[in-house]
CSV table of C-alpha atoms and ligand atoms in Angstrom, one decimal:
chain,number,residue,atom,x,y,z
A,26,MET,CA,-119.0,-168.3,-225.7
A,27,LYS,CA,-122.5,-169.2,-224.2
A,28,LYS,CA,-125.4,-169.3,-226.7
A,29,GLN,CA,-128.9,-169.4,-225.2
A,30,PHE,CA,-131.4,-171.8,-226.6
A,31,LEU,CA,-134.1,-172.3,-223.9
A,32,ASP,CA,-135.9,-170.0,-221.4
A,33,LEU,CA,-137.7,-171.9,-218.6
A,34,GLY,CA,-139.0,-168.7,-217.1
A,35,LYS,CA,-138.9,-167.5,-213.5
A,36,GLN,CA,-138.1,-170.4,-211.2
A,37,PRO,CA,-137.8,-170.7,-207.4
A,38,ILE,CA,-135.2,-172.7,-205.5
A,39,ALA,CA,-136.1,-176.2,-206.6
A,40,ASN,CA,-135.9,-177.7,-203.1
A,41,GLY,CA,-137.2,-174.6,-201.4
A,42,PHE,CA,-140.3,-176.2,-199.9
A,43,LEU,CA,-142.0,-173.5,-197.8
A,44,TYR,CA,-144.7,-172.6,-195.3
A,45,LYS,CA,-147.5,-170.2,-196.2
A,46,ASP,CA,-146.1,-167.4,-194.2
A,47,GLN,CA,-142.8,-167.6,-196.2
A,48,ILE,CA,-144.4,-167.0,-199.6
A,49,ASN,CA,-143.8,-163.3,-199.7
A,50,ASP,CA,-140.0,-163.8,-199.3
A,51,GLU,CA,-139.7,-166.5,-201.9
A,52,TYR,CA,-136.6,-166.1,-204.2
A,53,PHE,CA,-136.9,-166.4,-208.0
A,54,PHE,CA,-134.4,-166.4,-210.8
A,55,ASN,CA,-134.4,-166.6,-214.6
A,56,LEU,CA,-133.8,-170.2,-215.7
A,57,LYS,CA,-132.1,-169.8,-219.1
A,58,VAL,CA,-130.1,-172.6,-220.7
A,59,ALA,CA,-127.2,-172.2,-223.1
A,60,PHE,CA,-124.5,-174.1,-225.0
A,61,ASP,CA,-120.9,-173.2,-224.6
A,62,GLU,CA,-119.4,-173.4,-228.1
A,63,LYS,CA,-115.9,-173.7,-226.8
A,64,THR,CA,-116.2,-176.5,-224.3
A,65,LYS,CA,-119.5,-178.0,-225.6
A,66,LEU,CA,-121.0,-177.6,-222.1
A,67,PHE,CA,-124.8,-177.5,-221.6
A,68,THR,CA,-125.0,-174.9,-218.9
A,69,GLN,CA,-127.1,-172.1,-217.5
A,70,ILE,CA,-126.8,-168.4,-218.2
A,71,GLU,CA,-127.3,-167.3,-214.6
A,72,TYR,CA,-126.1,-169.5,-211.8
A,73,VAL,CA,-127.8,-169.3,-208.4
A,74,ASP,CA,-125.6,-168.6,-205.5
A,75,PRO,CA,-124.9,-172.1,-203.9
A,76,PRO,CA,-125.6,-171.1,-200.2
A,77,LEU,CA,-129.2,-170.2,-201.3
A,78,MET,CA,-129.7,-173.9,-202.2
A,79,PHE,CA,-127.3,-175.8,-200.0
A,80,ASN,CA,-127.6,-174.9,-196.4
A,81,ASP,CA,-128.8,-176.2,-193.0
A,82,ASN,CA,-132.4,-176.6,-194.4
A,83,TYR,CA,-131.6,-178.8,-197.3
A,84,VAL,CA,-134.4,-181.4,-197.7
A,85,TYR,CA,-133.3,-184.0,-200.3
A,86,ARG,CA,-132.3,-187.3,-198.8
A,87,GLY,CA,-130.5,-189.7,-201.1
A,88,SER,CA,-131.2,-192.7,-198.9
A,89,LEU,CA,-135.0,-192.6,-199.2
A,90,SER,CA,-135.3,-194.9,-202.2
A,91,LYS,CA,-134.3,-198.6,-202.2
A,92,THR,CA,-133.0,-198.1,-205.8
A,93,MET,CA,-130.4,-195.6,-204.7
A,94,ARG,CA,-129.4,-197.5,-201.5
A,95,ASP,CA,-128.8,-200.7,-203.5
A,96,HIS,CA,-127.1,-198.7,-206.3
A,97,PHE,CA,-124.4,-197.3,-203.9
A,98,LYS,CA,-124.1,-200.5,-201.9
A,99,ASN,CA,-123.4,-202.5,-205.0
A,100,PHE,CA,-120.8,-200.0,-206.4
A,101,SER,CA,-119.0,-199.7,-203.0
A,102,LEU,CA,-118.5,-203.5,-203.1
A,103,THR,CA,-116.5,-203.1,-206.3
A,104,LEU,CA,-114.2,-200.5,-204.7
A,105,GLY,CA,-113.1,-202.6,-201.6
A,106,ASN,CA,-112.5,-201.2,-198.2
A,107,ASN,CA,-108.8,-200.6,-198.0
A,108,LYS,CA,-108.3,-197.4,-200.0
A,109,LYS,CA,-108.3,-193.8,-198.8
A,110,ILE,CA,-111.5,-192.4,-200.1
A,111,LEU,CA,-113.1,-188.9,-200.0
A,112,GLU,CA,-116.6,-188.1,-201.0
A,113,ILE,CA,-117.6,-184.7,-202.2
A,114,GLY,CA,-121.3,-184.0,-201.4
A,115,SER,CA,-122.1,-186.9,-199.0
A,116,ASN,CA,-125.7,-185.9,-198.3
A,117,ASP,CA,-127.1,-188.3,-195.6
A,118,GLY,CA,-124.3,-190.8,-196.0
A,119,VAL,CA,-126.1,-193.1,-198.5
A,120,PHE,CA,-122.7,-193.9,-200.2
A,121,ILE,CA,-120.1,-193.5,-197.5
A,122,LYS,CA,-121.9,-195.6,-194.9
A,123,ASN,CA,-120.7,-198.6,-196.9
A,124,PHE,CA,-117.1,-197.7,-196.0
A,125,ASP,CA,-114.9,-197.9,-192.9
A,126,PRO,CA,-114.9,-194.4,-191.2
A,127,LYS,CA,-111.1,-194.9,-190.6
A,128,ASN,CA,-110.2,-194.4,-194.3
A,129,THR,CA,-113.1,-192.2,-195.3
A,130,ILE,CA,-113.6,-188.4,-195.4
A,131,SER,CA,-116.6,-186.6,-196.5
A,132,VAL,CA,-117.5,-183.1,-197.6
A,133,GLU,CA,-121.0,-181.8,-197.2
A,134,PRO,CA,-122.0,-178.1,-197.2
A,135,CYS,CA,-125.5,-178.8,-195.9
A,136,GLY,CA,-125.0,-178.6,-192.2
A,137,ASN,CA,-128.0,-180.8,-191.2
A,138,PHE,CA,-126.6,-183.7,-193.3
A,139,ALA,CA,-122.9,-183.0,-192.3
A,140,ARG,CA,-124.0,-183.5,-188.7
A,141,GLU,CA,-125.7,-186.8,-189.5
A,142,THR,CA,-122.5,-188.3,-191.0
A,143,GLN,CA,-120.4,-186.9,-188.2
A,144,ASN,CA,-122.7,-188.7,-185.8
A,145,MET,CA,-122.2,-191.9,-187.8
A,146,GLY,CA,-118.4,-191.5,-187.1
A,147,TYR,CA,-117.2,-190.0,-190.4
A,148,THR,CA,-114.9,-187.0,-190.5
A,149,THR,CA,-117.1,-184.6,-192.4
A,150,TYR,CA,-116.1,-181.1,-193.5
A,151,ASP,CA,-119.2,-178.9,-193.4
A,152,GLU,CA,-118.0,-176.8,-196.3
A,153,PHE,CA,-118.3,-176.2,-200.1
A,154,TRP,CA,-115.7,-178.0,-202.2
A,155,THR,CA,-112.9,-175.4,-203.0
A,156,GLN,CA,-109.2,-175.3,-203.5
A,157,ASP,CA,-108.8,-174.0,-200.0
A,158,LEU,CA,-110.6,-177.0,-198.6
A,159,ALA,CA,-108.6,-179.4,-200.7
A,160,ASN,CA,-105.4,-177.8,-199.3
A,161,LYS,CA,-106.7,-178.2,-195.7
A,162,ILE,CA,-107.6,-181.9,-196.3
A,163,LEU,CA,-104.2,-182.5,-197.9
A,164,ILE,CA,-102.5,-181.2,-194.7
A,165,ASN,CA,-104.8,-183.1,-192.4
A,166,HIS,CA,-105.1,-186.4,-194.2
A,167,GLY,CA,-102.7,-186.6,-197.2
A,168,LYS,CA,-103.5,-187.6,-200.8
A,169,GLN,CA,-106.5,-189.7,-201.6
A,170,ASP,CA,-106.8,-192.9,-203.7
A,171,ILE,CA,-110.4,-192.3,-204.7
A,172,ILE,CA,-112.3,-189.0,-204.8
A,173,PHE,CA,-116.0,-189.8,-205.3
A,174,ALA,CA,-119.0,-187.7,-206.0
A,175,ALA,CA,-122.6,-188.6,-206.9
A,176,ASN,CA,-125.0,-186.1,-208.2
A,177,CYS,CA,-122.8,-183.3,-207.0
A,178,ILE,CA,-120.2,-182.2,-209.6
A,179,CYS,CA,-123.0,-180.9,-212.0
A,180,HIS,CA,-124.2,-178.8,-209.0
A,181,ILE,CA,-121.0,-176.7,-208.9
A,182,PRO,CA,-120.8,-173.6,-211.0
A,183,ASP,CA,-117.0,-173.3,-211.1
A,184,LEU,CA,-115.8,-176.5,-212.7
A,185,ASP,CA,-112.2,-175.3,-213.3
A,186,GLN,CA,-111.6,-174.7,-209.6
A,187,THR,CA,-113.4,-178.0,-208.8
A,188,PHE,CA,-111.2,-180.1,-211.1
A,189,LYS,CA,-108.0,-178.3,-210.1
A,190,ALA,CA,-108.8,-178.9,-206.4
A,191,VAL,CA,-109.5,-182.6,-207.1
A,192,LYS,CA,-106.3,-183.1,-209.0
A,193,SER,CA,-104.2,-181.5,-206.2
A,194,LEU,CA,-105.6,-184.1,-203.7
A,195,LEU,CA,-105.5,-187.2,-205.8
A,196,SER,CA,-102.6,-189.7,-205.3
A,197,GLU,CA,-100.4,-190.2,-208.4
A,198,ASP,CA,-102.5,-193.2,-209.6
A,199,GLY,CA,-105.7,-192.0,-207.9
A,200,THR,CA,-109.1,-192.0,-209.5
A,201,PHE,CA,-111.8,-189.3,-209.5
A,202,ILE,CA,-115.1,-191.1,-209.9
A,203,PHE,CA,-118.3,-189.2,-210.3
A,204,GLU,CA,-121.8,-189.7,-211.5
A,205,ASP,CA,-124.3,-187.2,-212.8
A,206,PRO,CA,-127.3,-187.2,-215.2
A,207,SER,CA,-126.3,-187.9,-218.8
A,208,LEU,CA,-127.0,-185.2,-221.3
A,209,ALA,CA,-127.6,-187.9,-224.0
A,210,GLU,CA,-130.4,-189.3,-221.9
A,211,VAL,CA,-131.9,-185.9,-221.2
A,212,ILE,CA,-132.0,-185.3,-224.9
A,213,ASN,CA,-133.3,-188.8,-225.7
A,214,ASN,CA,-136.0,-188.6,-223.0
A,215,ASN,CA,-136.9,-184.9,-223.4
A,216,SER,CA,-136.4,-184.8,-219.6
A,217,TYR,CA,-136.0,-181.0,-219.4
A,218,ASP,CA,-137.0,-181.2,-215.8
A,219,GLN,CA,-133.4,-182.2,-215.0
A,220,ILE,CA,-132.7,-178.5,-215.5
A,221,TYR,CA,-133.1,-176.5,-212.3
A,222,ASP,CA,-131.0,-174.3,-210.0
A,223,GLU,CA,-129.0,-177.2,-208.5
A,224,HIS,CA,-128.0,-178.4,-212.0
A,225,PRO,CA,-126.1,-175.5,-213.5
A,226,HIS,CA,-124.7,-177.9,-216.0
A,227,ILE,CA,-125.7,-181.2,-217.5
A,228,PHE,CA,-122.7,-183.2,-218.8
A,229,SER,CA,-121.9,-184.9,-222.0
A,230,VAL,CA,-118.7,-187.0,-221.9
A,231,ILE,CA,-117.4,-184.7,-224.7
A,232,SER,CA,-117.8,-181.5,-222.6
A,233,LEU,CA,-116.4,-183.2,-219.5
A,234,ASP,CA,-113.3,-184.4,-221.2
A,235,ASN,CA,-112.7,-180.9,-222.5
A,236,LEU,CA,-113.0,-179.4,-219.1
A,237,LEU,CA,-111.0,-182.0,-217.3
A,238,GLN,CA,-108.2,-181.9,-219.8
A,239,ARG,CA,-107.7,-178.2,-219.4
A,240,ASN,CA,-107.2,-178.9,-215.6
A,241,GLY,CA,-104.7,-181.8,-215.9
A,242,LEU,CA,-107.2,-184.7,-215.7
A,243,GLN,CA,-108.8,-186.8,-218.4
A,244,VAL,CA,-111.8,-189.2,-218.7
A,245,VAL,CA,-110.4,-192.8,-218.7
A,246,LYS,CA,-113.6,-194.8,-218.5
A,247,VAL,CA,-117.4,-194.3,-218.6
A,248,ASP,CA,-120.2,-196.5,-217.1
A,249,ASN,CA,-123.7,-195.9,-218.4
A,250,LEU,CA,-126.1,-196.2,-215.5
A,251,GLU,CA,-129.9,-196.4,-215.3
A,252,VAL,CA,-130.3,-194.3,-212.2
A,253,HIS,CA,-131.9,-190.9,-212.2
A,254,GLY,CA,-133.3,-191.4,-215.7
A,255,GLY,CA,-129.9,-192.3,-217.2
A,256,SER,CA,-126.6,-191.2,-215.7
A,257,ASN,CA,-122.9,-191.6,-216.5
A,258,ARG,CA,-120.3,-192.7,-214.0
A,259,ILE,CA,-117.1,-191.0,-215.1
A,260,TYR,CA,-113.6,-192.2,-214.1
A,261,ALA,CA,-111.0,-189.6,-214.5
A,262,LYS,CA,-107.2,-189.8,-213.8
A,263,LYS,CA,-104.2,-187.6,-214.4
A,264,ILE,CA,-103.3,-187.0,-218.0
A,265,GLY,CA,-101.3,-189.8,-219.5
A,266,SER,CA,-103.2,-192.6,-218.0
A,267,LYS,CA,-104.6,-195.6,-220.0
A,268,VAL,CA,-107.9,-194.8,-221.6
A,269,ASP,CA,-110.7,-197.5,-221.9
A,270,LYS,CA,-112.6,-197.9,-225.1
A,271,THR,CA,-115.9,-196.8,-223.4
A,272,VAL,CA,-114.7,-193.2,-223.6
A,273,GLU,CA,-114.5,-193.1,-227.4
A,274,GLN,CA,-117.7,-195.2,-227.7
A,275,ASN,CA,-119.6,-192.7,-225.6
A,276,LYS,CA,-118.1,-189.7,-227.4
A,277,SER,CA,-119.0,-191.1,-230.8
A,278,TYR,CA,-122.6,-191.9,-229.7
A,279,GLU,CA,-122.8,-188.3,-228.5
A,280,ARG,CA,-121.6,-187.0,-231.8
A,281,ILE,CA,-124.3,-189.0,-233.6
A,282,LEU,CA,-126.8,-187.4,-231.3
A,283,GLY,CA,-125.3,-184.0,-232.1
A,284,LEU,CA,-124.4,-183.1,-228.6
A,285,ASP,CA,-121.5,-181.1,-229.9
A,286,LYS,CA,-123.8,-178.8,-232.0
A,287,PHE,CA,-125.9,-175.9,-231.1
A,288,GLU,CA,-128.7,-176.8,-233.6
A,289,THR,CA,-129.4,-180.0,-231.6
A,290,PHE,CA,-130.4,-177.9,-228.6
A,291,GLU,CA,-132.6,-175.6,-230.6
A,292,ARG,CA,-134.5,-178.7,-231.7
A,293,PHE,CA,-134.6,-179.8,-228.0
A,294,ALA,CA,-136.1,-176.4,-227.0
A,295,GLU,CA,-139.0,-176.9,-229.5
A,296,LYS,CA,-139.7,-180.4,-228.1
A,297,VAL,CA,-139.8,-178.9,-224.6
A,298,LYS,CA,-142.5,-176.3,-225.6
A,299,GLN,CA,-144.5,-179.2,-227.2
A,300,SER,CA,-144.2,-181.2,-224.0
A,301,LYS,CA,-145.5,-178.3,-221.9
A,302,ASN,CA,-148.5,-177.8,-224.1
A,303,ASP,CA,-149.3,-181.6,-224.1
A,304,LEU,CA,-149.0,-181.8,-220.3
A,305,ILE,CA,-151.3,-178.8,-219.7
A,306,ARG,CA,-153.8,-180.2,-222.1
A,307,ILE,CA,-154.0,-183.6,-220.4
A,308,LEU,CA,-154.3,-182.1,-216.9
A,309,LYS,CA,-157.0,-179.7,-218.0
A,310,GLN,CA,-158.9,-182.6,-219.6
A,311,CYS,CA,-158.7,-184.6,-216.4
A,312,LYS,CA,-160.1,-181.6,-214.5
A,313,LYS,CA,-162.9,-181.1,-217.0
A,314,GLU,CA,-163.9,-184.8,-216.5
A,315,GLY,CA,-163.9,-184.3,-212.7
A,316,LYS,CA,-161.0,-186.6,-212.1
A,317,LYS,CA,-158.7,-186.2,-209.0
A,318,VAL,CA,-155.1,-185.7,-210.1
A,319,ILE,CA,-152.2,-185.7,-207.6
A,320,SER,CA,-148.4,-185.7,-208.0
A,321,TYR,CA,-146.2,-188.6,-206.8
A,322,GLY,CA,-142.8,-187.4,-205.5
A,323,ALA,CA,-142.1,-183.7,-204.6
A,324,THR,CA,-139.0,-183.6,-206.7
A,325,SER,CA,-136.6,-180.8,-207.7
A,326,LYS,CA,-137.5,-181.9,-211.2
A,327,SER,CA,-141.2,-181.2,-210.7
A,328,THR,CA,-140.4,-177.7,-209.5
A,329,THR,CA,-139.2,-177.0,-213.0
A,330,ILE,CA,-142.3,-178.6,-214.6
A,331,PHE,CA,-144.9,-176.9,-212.4
A,332,ASN,CA,-143.3,-173.4,-212.7
A,333,TYR,CA,-142.6,-173.6,-216.4
A,334,CYS,CA,-146.1,-175.0,-217.1
A,335,ASN,CA,-147.9,-172.8,-214.5
A,336,ILE,CA,-149.3,-175.9,-212.8
A,337,ASN,CA,-150.8,-175.2,-209.4
A,338,SER,CA,-153.4,-176.7,-207.0
A,339,ASP,CA,-156.1,-176.0,-209.6
A,340,LEU,CA,-154.8,-178.9,-211.6
A,341,ILE,CA,-152.9,-181.0,-209.1
A,342,SER,CA,-154.7,-181.4,-205.7
A,343,TYR,CA,-151.5,-182.2,-203.7
A,344,ILE,CA,-148.2,-183.9,-203.9
A,345,THR,CA,-147.3,-187.0,-201.9
A,346,ASP,CA,-143.7,-187.5,-200.7
A,347,THR,CA,-142.0,-189.8,-198.2
A,348,THR,CA,-139.5,-187.1,-197.1
A,349,PRO,CA,-140.6,-185.9,-193.6
A,350,GLU,CA,-138.8,-182.5,-194.2
A,351,LYS,CA,-141.1,-181.8,-197.2
A,352,GLN,CA,-144.4,-182.8,-195.7
A,353,GLY,CA,-146.7,-180.1,-194.4
A,354,LYS,CA,-145.1,-177.6,-196.7
A,355,LEU,CA,-145.9,-176.1,-200.1
A,356,SER,CA,-144.1,-176.8,-203.3
A,357,PRO,CA,-141.7,-174.0,-204.5
A,358,GLY,CA,-143.3,-171.4,-206.7
A,359,THR,CA,-146.7,-172.8,-207.4
A,360,HIS,CA,-147.5,-173.7,-203.8
A,361,ILE,CA,-149.1,-177.1,-204.1
A,362,PRO,CA,-149.5,-178.8,-200.6
A,363,VAL,CA,-147.1,-181.7,-199.9
A,364,ILE,CA,-148.4,-184.5,-197.7
A,365,SER,CA,-147.3,-188.0,-196.8
A,366,PRO,CA,-148.3,-191.0,-199.0
A,367,GLU,CA,-150.1,-192.5,-196.0
A,368,GLU,CA,-152.4,-189.4,-195.9
A,369,GLY,CA,-152.8,-188.8,-199.6
A,370,PHE,CA,-152.2,-191.8,-201.8
A,371,ASN,CA,-155.6,-193.6,-201.5
A,372,GLU,CA,-158.6,-194.8,-203.5
A,373,SER,CA,-159.8,-191.2,-204.1
A,374,VAL,CA,-156.9,-190.6,-206.5
A,375,ASP,CA,-157.6,-191.2,-210.2
A,376,PHE,CA,-154.3,-190.0,-211.7
A,377,ALA,CA,-150.9,-189.5,-210.3
A,378,TYR,CA,-148.4,-187.3,-212.2
A,379,LEU,CA,-145.0,-188.9,-211.7
A,380,GLY,CA,-142.7,-186.2,-210.3
A,381,ALA,CA,-140.3,-189.0,-209.5
A,382,TRP,CA,-140.6,-190.7,-213.0
A,383,ASN,CA,-137.0,-191.9,-212.6
A,384,PHE,CA,-138.2,-194.4,-209.9
A,385,ILE,CA,-141.0,-195.7,-212.1
A,386,ASN,CA,-140.0,-199.4,-211.6
A,387,GLU,CA,-139.8,-199.0,-207.8
A,388,ILE,CA,-143.0,-197.0,-207.6
A,389,SER,CA,-145.1,-199.3,-210.0
A,390,LYS,CA,-144.0,-202.3,-207.9
A,391,LYS,CA,-145.0,-200.6,-204.6
A,392,GLU,CA,-148.2,-199.2,-205.9
A,393,ASP,CA,-149.5,-202.3,-207.8
A,394,ASN,CA,-152.9,-202.0,-205.9
A,395,PHE,CA,-153.4,-198.4,-207.2
A,396,LEU,CA,-152.8,-199.7,-210.8
A,397,ALA,CA,-154.9,-202.8,-210.3
A,398,ASN,CA,-157.8,-200.7,-209.0
A,399,GLY,CA,-157.8,-198.5,-212.1
A,400,GLY,CA,-155.5,-195.7,-211.0
A,401,LYS,CA,-153.2,-194.4,-213.7
A,402,PHE,CA,-149.9,-192.6,-213.8
A,403,ILE,CA,-149.2,-189.5,-216.0
A,404,THR,CA,-145.7,-188.8,-217.2
A,405,HIS,CA,-144.0,-186.4,-219.6
A,406,VAL,CA,-141.0,-188.8,-220.2
A,407,PRO,CA,-140.2,-189.3,-223.0
A,408,ILE,CA,-143.5,-187.9,-224.2
A,409,VAL,CA,-146.6,-186.9,-222.3
A,410,LYS,CA,-148.7,-189.9,-221.8
A,411,ILE,CA,-151.0,-191.8,-219.4
A,412,ILE,CA,-149.7,-195.2,-218.1
B,26,LIG,O1,-129.2,-184.3,-208.1
B,26,LIG,C1,-130.1,-184.3,-207.4
B,26,LIG,C2,-130.9,-185.6,-207.3
B,26,LIG,C3,-130.1,-186.8,-207.2
B,26,LIG,O2,-131.8,-185.6,-206.2
B,26,LIG,C4,-130.5,-183.2,-206.5
B,26,LIG,N1,-130.1,-182.0,-207.1
B,26,LIG,C5,-131.8,-183.2,-205.9
B,26,LIG,C6,-132.6,-184.5,-206.1
B,26,LIG,O3,-133.4,-184.3,-207.2
B,26,LIG,P1,-134.9,-184.8,-207.2
B,26,LIG,O4,-135.7,-184.2,-206.1
B,26,LIG,O5,-135.5,-184.6,-208.5
B,26,LIG,O6,-134.6,-186.4,-206.9
B,26,LIG,P2,-135.4,-187.7,-206.8
B,26,LIG,O7,-134.5,-188.7,-206.3
B,26,LIG,O8,-136.1,-188.0,-208.1
B,26,LIG,O9,-136.5,-187.5,-205.7
B,26,LIG,C7,-137.5,-188.4,-205.4
B,26,LIG,C8,-138.5,-187.8,-204.4
B,26,LIG,O10,-139.6,-188.7,-204.4
B,26,LIG,C9,-137.9,-187.8,-203.0
B,26,LIG,O11,-138.4,-186.6,-202.4
B,26,LIG,C10,-138.5,-189.0,-202.4
B,26,LIG,C11,-139.8,-189.2,-203.1
B,26,LIG,N2,-140.3,-190.6,-203.3
B,26,LIG,C12,-141.5,-190.9,-202.8
B,26,LIG,O12,-142.3,-190.1,-202.3
B,26,LIG,N3,-141.9,-192.2,-203.0
B,26,LIG,C13,-139.5,-191.4,-203.9
B,26,LIG,C14,-139.9,-192.8,-204.1
B,26,LIG,C15,-139.0,-193.8,-204.8
B,26,LIG,C16,-141.1,-193.2,-203.6
B,26,LIG,O13,-141.5,-194.3,-203.7
């Protein structure tokens, strides 16, 4: 049974960057967050219909940061190039491009990106991951040694169907490897901006093992990763496989954090409200002092922040982002203009709110001149502060 603990209000499609003449048709939904007492899953009350988010106009490109390009390249080297591998949610190919197209299949429902990987020579199914698709791939290509997904499984509302379909396509000793933001890190960092339409769930290892096991799979190993503010790479195999000690280590850490208890999330909800008040206060103070504040990185995460905290272009002049598909548009819901860093990240800026706080190391290195000249970053992670 789902028990609600947090209401983040009316929210738009997090990656629904739009033009002025599209404002009247903008879609909103109620972003309410709950805890499932049975599976211990952190999940939303109302899921957004996937085609509203993932379609030919999808704008998020995984390959735009060096951190993520290096991350996937390094992991691919550990897997070797001689296994049959399938990726669910291949985006612009940032992971699969490290593999030989002969042994590699990808699945990507955003047609614009599916065409990109097809053009790179990869067999790409431009469809959502379902049992029907798994059946089709089984007939066309046979069982797979590795099924991989990064920042994708937590995007899928129906986890039972997802895991059953994975199991049906895995070879007997095959491994399902997937990475997603870690619930432990979301709680530790108060990074409530990880909650938006595309993330109907945020996973603990405890909840994942419950869900996988009821579908014939089990978690056999966990890697804790730094990317995206703290993620877990889960290795799952068919039930009965050898289980690494990292599984129990992660579960017992999560029990210490209370991730198996509703009360933990009630406390989290209080911290979220505090964070909202602190952020609004700091931005209003900057405005009062006549400072120019912009936002760095037009992220899905910042859509949650700006809409929950009612932050619009009164407080944030504009957002800079390297993604060509976001530039020249307005941010979802609160309609702050998005422009390129070349146009907007200059000496006129006093403060930059870090929409892409998860890339703070990469950004601080790149923007050392801004910092050296007295510019400052603002973040809400783990508490609202000026850096
Ligand atoms: O799961 C998801 C994650 C992996 O990616 C998706 N649901 C959608 C997306 O979420 P996000 O938009 O919050 O992701 P990022 O990776 O934090 O987005 C970073 C944004 O910042 C991109 O639009 C690129 C931009 N950027 C920039 O302008 N300058 C990034 C860097 C590193 C930079 O230096």
